C-alpha cells in the first residue's frame, strides 16, 4: 500500500460514520429497554449510589443474532468492518475527541454538586480534558462511562468476527486464527457474564471521564486488542500440538487467576464476611482483604490479566514482535497503574496499608516482584 492509498484508507467515510452511529444507537436504545439485573454501584462520597442495568450479555447476543441474520439475507456484508478497519479507526478517534471536548465544555459549565457530576477543574485545559472533569456524566439518562467500556468490548468482538469472516472468505483460516478467536470470544463472553463486577472497578468508581478513558474504551480496546487477528490475516502460522496445549494452559491459568481475584474483591466489597476459598476472610484494619489471591500478592488480578493477554498473542508464533504489542503495552500499563494505586492506597489507608504491605509483600507476581 503506497502513502496515498494509506491516507485515503484512513479518511472517515459516510459509511464508517453510519456504521459507528448505528452501533451506538443500538447500544443506547436496546441497553435501556432490554431486561437485566439492576446493580447498585459503590457508595460515593456524598452517600449516593448509582445503579447499573447489567444486561450486556443479552445485548451482545442479540446484536450478534441481528448481524448474523443480516449476513444470512445478504443485507450486511460479513467483512464490512475488516474492509473498513482504518476508516473506522480514524472515525472512532475523531468521535472520541469530539465527545471529550463536549464533556469538557459541559463539565466546566455544570453547577451540580453531587459526587457524580460535581466539576473538578484544575485550570489546565489539557489536564482537565485528558483526565476529565466529572466522575459519572450522563446523556439522556445513560451513564457514559459504563456505556463506553461496554461499546469497546463489544466492538472488539465485532472486529474479530469480521476478520474471521474475511479469513473464511479468502480461504486462509488457520489453526492459529481459530485459537486466537476462541480465547478472545471466551474472554469477552465472560466479561459480559460477570458485567456487574465492572461496577466496583477503579475506572468506574474513581476515574473521571475524560479523553484518557473514552479513547481507551472506544479506540484502544477494540483496535489494539485485535492486532493479533489483523496480523494473522496476512501471516500464516501453523502451531504444533505442543504449542497449542501450552497456549491453552497459559489462557486457562490466566483466566482463573484474573476472574478468581476479581470475584473475591467484588464479593468482599458486597459482603465483607463472604467466605474466601471456603474460609472466613482475613481483613486488615476492617478494610483490606488479605485472603485468597489478595493474600498471595497485591494486585494478583493483574498477573491473570497479563497471562490472558499473552495467550492472545501466542497463536501468532514468535516470528514478529507486532502481535505482542498488546501484552507488552499491558505489562507497562499495569506496572504504572500498580504504582499509582500503591500511592493512592498509602495515602487513603495510611497505617492500615503499611500493615497490609508487611503481610503481603509481593506485587503482581508472587515471590518475584
Tab-separated table of C-alpha atoms in Angstrom:
chain	number	residue	atom	x	y	z
A	1	UNK	CA	0.000	0.000	0.000
A	2	UNK	CA	1.512	3.361	-1.063
A	3	UNK	CA	1.285	6.546	1.007
A	4	UNK	CA	-1.671	7.996	-0.889
A	5	UNK	CA	-3.647	4.773	-0.539
A	6	UNK	CA	-2.859	4.664	3.190
A	7	UNK	CA	-4.015	8.260	3.665
A	8	UNK	CA	-7.204	7.608	1.715
A	9	UNK	CA	-7.937	4.478	3.744
A	10	UNK	CA	-7.581	6.498	6.953
A	11	UNK	CA	-10.064	9.172	5.929
A	12	UNK	CA	-13.506	8.715	7.504
A	13	UNK	CA	-16.325	7.999	5.086
A	14	UNK	CA	-20.058	8.422	5.448
A	15	UNK	CA	-20.300	4.632	5.546
A	16	UNK	CA	-17.972	4.376	8.542
A	17	UNK	CA	-19.819	7.216	10.297
A	18	UNK	CA	-23.142	5.448	9.694
A	19	UNK	CA	-21.756	2.137	10.994
A	20	UNK	CA	-20.438	3.756	14.166
A	21	UNK	CA	-23.580	5.764	14.876
A	22	UNK	CA	-25.793	2.728	14.198
A	23	UNK	CA	-23.741	0.726	16.690
A	24	UNK	CA	-24.014	3.414	19.389
A	25	UNK	CA	-27.734	3.902	18.707
A	26	UNK	CA	-28.387	0.198	19.123
A	27	UNK	CA	-26.426	0.092	22.388
A	28	UNK	CA	-28.223	3.150	23.741
A	29	UNK	CA	-31.771	2.069	22.882
A	30	UNK	CA	-31.520	-1.688	23.408
A	31	UNK	CA	-29.383	-1.248	26.521
A	32	UNK	CA	-32.109	0.903	28.071
A	33	UNK	CA	-35.030	-1.425	27.364
A	34	UNK	CA	-33.691	-4.987	27.491
A	35	UNK	CA	-34.157	-6.690	30.872
A	36	UNK	CA	-31.190	-7.016	33.173
A	37	UNK	CA	-30.190	-7.015	36.819
A	38	UNK	CA	-30.082	-3.560	38.380
A	39	UNK	CA	-26.796	-3.467	40.287
A	40	UNK	CA	-26.105	-0.717	42.851
A	41	UNK	CA	-22.691	0.857	42.494
A	42	UNK	CA	-20.395	1.688	45.364
A	43	UNK	CA	-21.414	4.384	47.823
A	44	UNK	CA	-19.943	7.703	46.709
A	45	UNK	CA	-18.519	10.376	48.984
A	46	UNK	CA	-21.883	12.161	49.316
A	47	UNK	CA	-23.649	8.916	50.257
A	48	UNK	CA	-25.355	8.411	46.902
A	49	UNK	CA	-25.126	5.327	44.719
A	50	UNK	CA	-25.574	4.928	41.004
A	51	UNK	CA	-27.448	1.917	39.658
A	52	UNK	CA	-26.431	-0.003	36.556
A	53	UNK	CA	-28.571	-2.157	34.291
A	54	UNK	CA	-26.301	-5.152	33.653
A	55	UNK	CA	-27.801	-6.635	30.516
A	56	UNK	CA	-24.613	-6.617	28.448
A	57	UNK	CA	-24.639	-10.341	27.711
A	58	UNK	CA	-28.191	-10.256	26.338
A	59	UNK	CA	-27.336	-7.062	24.459
A	60	UNK	CA	-24.288	-8.716	22.874
A	61	UNK	CA	-26.056	-11.947	21.922
A	62	UNK	CA	-28.958	-10.053	20.369
A	63	UNK	CA	-26.538	-7.877	18.393
A	64	UNK	CA	-24.672	-10.895	17.049
A	65	UNK	CA	-28.013	-12.542	16.180
A	66	UNK	CA	-29.225	-9.449	14.329
A	67	UNK	CA	-25.962	-9.083	12.421
A	68	UNK	CA	-25.911	-12.812	11.660
A	69	UNK	CA	-29.420	-12.543	10.261
A	70	UNK	CA	-28.350	-9.546	8.209
A	71	UNK	CA	-25.452	-11.546	6.766
A	72	UNK	CA	-27.734	-14.517	6.026
A	73	UNK	CA	-30.187	-12.406	3.997
A	74	UNK	CA	-27.335	-10.536	2.276
A	75	UNK	CA	-28.209	-7.254	3.969
A	76	UNK	CA	-24.900	-6.881	5.836
A	77	UNK	CA	-21.510	-7.890	4.362
A	78	UNK	CA	-19.730	-10.088	6.943
A	79	UNK	CA	-16.402	-8.408	6.157
A	80	UNK	CA	-17.737	-4.837	6.395
A	81	UNK	CA	-15.621	-3.994	9.445
A	82	UNK	CA	-12.490	-5.774	8.225
A	83	UNK	CA	-12.770	-3.997	4.870
A	84	UNK	CA	-13.038	-0.588	6.542
A	85	UNK	CA	-10.754	-1.107	9.523
A	86	UNK	CA	-8.619	2.031	9.146
A	87	UNK	CA	-11.643	4.156	8.264
A	88	UNK	CA	-13.432	3.020	11.415
A	89	UNK	CA	-10.288	3.612	13.460
A	90	UNK	CA	-9.997	7.246	12.383
A	91	UNK	CA	-13.762	7.802	12.662
A	92	UNK	CA	-13.827	6.438	16.205
A	93	UNK	CA	-10.794	8.524	17.152
A	94	UNK	CA	-12.433	11.710	15.872
A	95	UNK	CA	-15.634	10.798	17.702
A	96	UNK	CA	-13.635	10.350	20.925
A	97	UNK	CA	-12.085	13.806	20.540
A	98	UNK	CA	-15.486	15.366	19.851
A	99	UNK	CA	-17.155	13.652	22.804
A	100	UNK	CA	-14.414	14.570	25.263
A	101	UNK	CA	-14.334	18.208	24.160
A	102	UNK	CA	-18.101	18.259	24.693
A	103	UNK	CA	-17.649	16.702	28.134
A	104	UNK	CA	-15.017	19.322	28.940
A	105	UNK	CA	-17.287	22.242	27.978
A	106	UNK	CA	-20.414	20.895	29.684
A	107	UNK	CA	-18.411	19.857	32.740
A	108	UNK	CA	-16.979	23.339	33.225
A	109	UNK	CA	-20.459	24.833	32.939
A	110	UNK	CA	-22.036	22.375	35.374
A	111	UNK	CA	-23.274	23.682	38.718
A	112	UNK	CA	-24.138	20.234	40.049
A	113	UNK	CA	-22.779	19.397	43.492
A	114	UNK	CA	-23.380	15.623	43.615
A	115	UNK	CA	-20.320	13.368	43.710
A	116	UNK	CA	-21.149	12.066	40.229
A	117	UNK	CA	-21.493	15.412	38.495
A	118	UNK	CA	-19.577	17.948	40.587
A	119	UNK	CA	-16.935	19.525	38.306
A	120	UNK	CA	-13.270	19.124	39.275
A	121	UNK	CA	-11.416	21.863	37.409
A	122	UNK	CA	-7.668	22.371	37.796
A	123	UNK	CA	-7.422	25.272	35.358
A	124	UNK	CA	-5.251	23.313	32.923
A	125	UNK	CA	-7.175	22.652	29.718
A	126	UNK	CA	-5.013	19.677	28.730
A	127	UNK	CA	-5.188	18.080	32.198
A	128	UNK	CA	-8.939	18.551	32.566
A	129	UNK	CA	-9.650	17.342	29.024
A	130	UNK	CA	-7.368	14.302	29.409
A	131	UNK	CA	-8.470	13.161	32.877
A	132	UNK	CA	-11.988	14.554	32.777
A	133	UNK	CA	-13.969	16.946	34.929
A	134	UNK	CA	-16.974	14.897	36.082
A	135	UNK	CA	-16.994	11.442	37.610
A	136	UNK	CA	-20.150	9.999	36.040
A	137	UNK	CA	-21.593	12.253	33.327
A	138	UNK	CA	-24.783	11.084	31.665
A	139	UNK	CA	-26.546	11.587	28.339
A	140	UNK	CA	-30.306	11.047	28.163
A	141	UNK	CA	-30.146	9.016	31.374
A	142	UNK	CA	-27.299	6.780	30.133
A	143	UNK	CA	-24.155	6.568	32.257
A	144	UNK	CA	-21.499	7.351	29.651
A	145	UNK	CA	-18.595	5.702	31.439
A	146	UNK	CA	-20.381	2.346	31.661
A	147	UNK	CA	-21.695	2.788	28.105
A	148	UNK	CA	-18.282	3.408	26.539
A	149	UNK	CA	-16.494	0.463	28.135
A	150	UNK	CA	-19.384	-1.784	27.034
A	151	UNK	CA	-19.098	-0.414	23.496
A	152	UNK	CA	-15.350	-1.042	23.425
A	153	UNK	CA	-15.620	-4.667	24.492
A	154	UNK	CA	-18.420	-5.385	22.017
A	155	UNK	CA	-16.534	-3.555	19.279
A	156	UNK	CA	-13.539	-5.794	19.877
A	157	UNK	CA	-15.662	-8.891	19.300
A	158	UNK	CA	-17.286	-7.435	16.180
A	159	UNK	CA	-13.867	-6.652	14.697
A	160	UNK	CA	-12.690	-10.192	15.429
A	161	UNK	CA	-15.781	-11.763	13.869
A	162	UNK	CA	-15.376	-9.670	10.727
A	163	UNK	CA	-11.684	-10.607	10.490
A	164	UNK	CA	-12.686	-14.256	10.920
A	165	UNK	CA	-15.235	-13.902	8.129
A	166	UNK	CA	-12.560	-12.429	5.859
A	167	UNK	CA	-10.268	-15.379	6.609
A	168	UNK	CA	-13.027	-17.807	5.659
A	169	UNK	CA	-13.911	-15.776	2.571
A	170	UNK	CA	-10.269	-15.813	1.379
A	171	UNK	CA	-9.802	-19.470	2.389
A	172	UNK	CA	-6.873	-18.709	4.714
A	173	UNK	CA	-8.371	-19.860	8.019
A	174	UNK	CA	-5.626	-21.381	10.181
A	175	UNK	CA	-5.425	-23.174	13.498
A	176	UNK	CA	-3.757	-20.061	14.930
A	177	UNK	CA	-6.681	-17.858	13.947
A	178	UNK	CA	-9.158	-20.350	15.410
A	179	UNK	CA	-7.449	-20.408	18.812
A	180	UNK	CA	-6.961	-16.645	18.868
A	181	UNK	CA	-10.657	-16.160	18.108
A	182	UNK	CA	-11.681	-18.776	20.671
A	183	UNK	CA	-9.650	-17.245	23.517
A	184	UNK	CA	-10.926	-13.733	22.781
A	185	UNK	CA	-14.525	-14.910	22.428
A	186	UNK	CA	-14.437	-16.726	25.775
A	187	UNK	CA	-12.828	-13.727	27.483
A	188	UNK	CA	-15.381	-11.246	26.102
A	189	UNK	CA	-18.305	-13.567	26.822
A	190	UNK	CA	-17.045	-13.995	30.379
A	191	UNK	CA	-16.702	-10.225	30.749
A	192	UNK	CA	-20.373	-9.679	29.980
A	193	UNK	CA	-21.468	-12.680	32.034
A	194	UNK	CA	-19.777	-11.012	35.014
A	195	UNK	CA	-20.522	-7.450	33.910
A	196	UNK	CA	-21.644	-6.429	37.376
A	197	UNK	CA	-18.051	-6.790	38.591
A	198	UNK	CA	-17.189	-3.784	36.442
A	199	UNK	CA	-19.279	-1.577	38.733
A	200	UNK	CA	-16.690	-1.916	41.514
A	201	UNK	CA	-13.551	-1.324	39.420
A	202	UNK	CA	-11.328	1.701	39.885
A	203	UNK	CA	-12.197	3.155	36.475
A	204	UNK	CA	-15.893	3.234	37.326
A	205	UNK	CA	-15.712	4.372	40.942
A	206	UNK	CA	-12.784	6.795	40.926
A	207	UNK	CA	-11.611	7.925	37.470
A	208	UNK	CA	-13.297	10.974	35.954
A	209	UNK	CA	-14.465	10.633	32.364
A	210	UNK	CA	-12.041	12.370	30.029
A	211	UNK	CA	-10.121	11.593	26.876
A	212	UNK	CA	-7.976	9.002	28.657
A	213	UNK	CA	-10.933	6.744	29.409
A	214	UNK	CA	-13.024	7.497	26.318
A	215	UNK	CA	-10.116	6.902	23.924
A	216	UNK	CA	-9.112	3.822	25.905
A	217	UNK	CA	-12.610	2.350	25.742
A	218	UNK	CA	-13.622	3.229	22.185
A	219	UNK	CA	-10.328	3.163	20.291
A	220	UNK	CA	-7.641	1.387	22.280
A	221	UNK	CA	-9.605	-1.669	23.407
A	222	UNK	CA	-11.221	-2.715	20.106
A	223	UNK	CA	-8.467	-1.693	17.693
A	224	UNK	CA	-5.299	-2.680	19.579
A	225	UNK	CA	-6.667	-5.751	21.336
A	226	UNK	CA	-7.467	-7.130	17.872
A	227	UNK	CA	-3.967	-6.592	16.429
A	228	UNK	CA	-3.268	-10.332	16.506
A	229	UNK	CA	-6.275	-11.034	14.291
A	230	UNK	CA	-5.271	-8.385	11.776
A	231	UNK	CA	-1.713	-9.766	11.758
A	232	UNK	CA	-2.892	-13.337	11.148
A	233	UNK	CA	-4.859	-12.122	8.130
A	234	UNK	CA	-1.598	-11.650	6.218
A	235	UNK	CA	0.723	-14.018	8.091
A	236	UNK	CA	0.013	-17.730	8.203
A	237	UNK	CA	1.239	-19.573	11.303
A	238	UNK	CA	0.790	-23.299	11.873
A	239	UNK	CA	1.037	-24.341	15.512
A	240	UNK	CA	2.383	-27.666	16.681
A	241	UNK	CA	0.226	-29.685	19.089
A	242	UNK	CA	2.613	-28.971	21.981
A	243	UNK	CA	2.335	-25.233	21.298
A	244	UNK	CA	-1.456	-25.447	21.266
A	245	UNK	CA	-1.501	-27.259	24.622
A	246	UNK	CA	0.910	-24.741	26.163
A	247	UNK	CA	-1.148	-21.849	24.800
A	248	UNK	CA	-4.343	-23.315	26.271
A	249	UNK	CA	-2.668	-23.721	29.677
A	250	UNK	CA	-1.489	-20.104	29.672
A	251	UNK	CA	-5.021	-18.939	28.879
A	252	UNK	CA	-6.686	-21.150	31.499
A	253	UNK	CA	-4.239	-20.270	34.289
A	254	UNK	CA	-4.505	-16.576	33.450
A	255	UNK	CA	-8.278	-16.724	33.280
A	256	UNK	CA	-8.724	-18.461	36.635
A	257	UNK	CA	-6.336	-16.062	38.392
A	258	UNK	CA	-7.889	-12.989	36.764
A	259	UNK	CA	-11.515	-13.993	37.271
A	260	UNK	CA	-10.934	-15.512	40.708
A	261	UNK	CA	-9.138	-12.452	42.087
A	262	UNK	CA	-11.704	-10.013	40.730
A	263	UNK	CA	-14.571	-12.135	42.040
A	264	UNK	CA	-13.039	-12.259	45.509
A	265	UNK	CA	-12.628	-8.477	45.549
A	266	UNK	CA	-16.158	-7.883	44.297
A	267	UNK	CA	-17.712	-10.340	46.773
A	268	UNK	CA	-15.734	-8.813	49.634
A	269	UNK	CA	-16.971	-5.315	48.788
A	270	UNK	CA	-20.564	-6.560	48.760
A	271	UNK	CA	-20.202	-8.709	51.864
A	272	UNK	CA	-17.009	-8.415	53.963
A	273	UNK	CA	-17.857	-11.716	55.673
A	274	UNK	CA	-18.149	-13.749	52.463
A	275	UNK	CA	-16.028	-16.906	52.514
A	276	UNK	CA	-12.789	-16.894	50.548
A	277	UNK	CA	-11.695	-20.351	49.405
A	278	UNK	CA	-14.104	-21.823	51.961
A	279	UNK	CA	-12.716	-19.854	54.900
A	280	UNK	CA	-13.610	-16.598	56.649
A	281	UNK	CA	-11.627	-13.749	55.084
A	282	UNK	CA	-8.586	-12.223	56.750
A	283	UNK	CA	-9.178	-8.488	56.870
A	284	UNK	CA	-6.626	-5.813	57.739
A	285	UNK	CA	-7.966	-2.879	59.690
A	286	UNK	CA	-11.528	-3.827	58.816
A	287	UNK	CA	-10.950	-2.543	55.263
A	288	UNK	CA	-8.437	-4.547	53.239
A	289	UNK	CA	-8.847	-8.142	52.086
A	290	UNK	CA	-5.748	-10.274	52.756
A	291	UNK	CA	-7.140	-13.708	51.877
A	292	UNK	CA	-7.279	-15.763	48.707
A	293	UNK	CA	-5.419	-14.249	45.790
A	294	UNK	CA	-5.179	-10.966	47.701
A	295	UNK	CA	-3.167	-12.720	50.403
A	296	UNK	CA	-0.667	-14.021	47.830
A	297	UNK	CA	0.208	-10.785	46.066
A	298	UNK	CA	-1.112	-7.254	45.867
A	299	UNK	CA	-2.949	-6.847	42.542
A	300	UNK	CA	-2.675	-10.541	41.741
A	301	UNK	CA	-5.504	-9.951	39.263
A	302	UNK	CA	-3.010	-8.090	37.074
A	303	UNK	CA	-0.973	-11.287	36.725
A	304	UNK	CA	-4.033	-13.109	35.406
A	305	UNK	CA	-4.749	-10.271	33.004
A	306	UNK	CA	-1.186	-10.417	31.665
A	307	UNK	CA	-1.303	-14.175	31.123
A	308	UNK	CA	-4.606	-13.918	29.269
A	309	UNK	CA	-3.179	-11.135	27.089
A	310	UNK	CA	-0.142	-13.302	26.359
A	311	UNK	CA	-2.407	-16.189	25.341
A	312	UNK	CA	-3.997	-13.957	22.682
A	313	UNK	CA	-0.570	-13.402	21.088
A	314	UNK	CA	0.983	-16.856	21.371
A	315	UNK	CA	-1.068	-18.270	18.448
A	316	UNK	CA	0.905	-15.857	16.234
A	317	UNK	CA	4.195	-17.625	16.956
A	318	UNK	CA	7.474	-15.849	17.617
A	319	UNK	CA	8.461	-14.564	14.187
A	320	UNK	CA	7.382	-10.976	14.804
A	321	UNK	CA	7.011	-8.627	17.795
A	322	UNK	CA	3.930	-6.977	16.260
A	323	UNK	CA	1.329	-9.424	17.691
A	324	UNK	CA	2.905	-8.947	21.126
A	325	UNK	CA	2.192	-5.220	21.213
A	326	UNK	CA	-0.873	-5.721	23.423
A	327	UNK	CA	0.731	-7.838	26.212
A	328	UNK	CA	3.860	-5.626	26.188
A	329	UNK	CA	1.748	-2.487	26.414
A	330	UNK	CA	-0.398	-4.074	29.133
A	331	UNK	CA	2.683	-5.008	31.161
A	332	UNK	CA	3.897	-1.393	31.101
A	333	UNK	CA	0.416	-0.056	31.855
A	334	UNK	CA	-0.247	-2.384	34.787
A	335	UNK	CA	3.133	-1.737	36.397
A	336	UNK	CA	2.444	2.009	36.127
A	337	UNK	CA	-1.128	1.566	37.395
A	338	UNK	CA	0.006	-0.648	40.261
A	339	UNK	CA	2.455	2.010	41.422
A	340	UNK	CA	-0.195	4.711	41.111
A	341	UNK	CA	-2.633	2.554	43.091
A	342	UNK	CA	0.052	1.935	45.728
A	343	UNK	CA	0.490	5.675	46.230
A	344	UNK	CA	-3.259	6.277	46.428
A	345	UNK	CA	-3.843	3.416	48.854
A	346	UNK	CA	-0.945	4.533	51.061
A	347	UNK	CA	-2.482	7.995	51.265
A	348	UNK	CA	-6.018	6.693	51.830
A	349	UNK	CA	-5.413	3.846	54.285
A	350	UNK	CA	-2.150	5.067	55.902
A	351	UNK	CA	-1.005	2.655	58.652
A	352	UNK	CA	-3.550	0.022	57.570
A	353	UNK	CA	-1.891	-0.095	54.143
A	354	UNK	CA	1.552	-0.351	55.737
A	355	UNK	CA	0.342	-3.342	57.738
A	356	UNK	CA	-1.091	-4.948	54.599
A	357	UNK	CA	2.212	-4.465	52.767
A	358	UNK	CA	4.070	-6.260	55.546
A	359	UNK	CA	1.642	-9.173	55.415
A	360	UNK	CA	1.585	-9.311	51.595
A	361	UNK	CA	4.995	-8.058	50.367
A	362	UNK	CA	4.699	-9.235	46.760
A	363	UNK	CA	3.266	-7.077	43.978
A	364	UNK	CA	1.529	-8.687	40.960
A	365	UNK	CA	3.952	-11.632	40.675
A	366	UNK	CA	4.364	-13.661	43.916
A	367	UNK	CA	7.916	-14.221	45.161
A	368	UNK	CA	9.404	-12.223	42.289
A	369	UNK	CA	8.152	-8.628	42.181
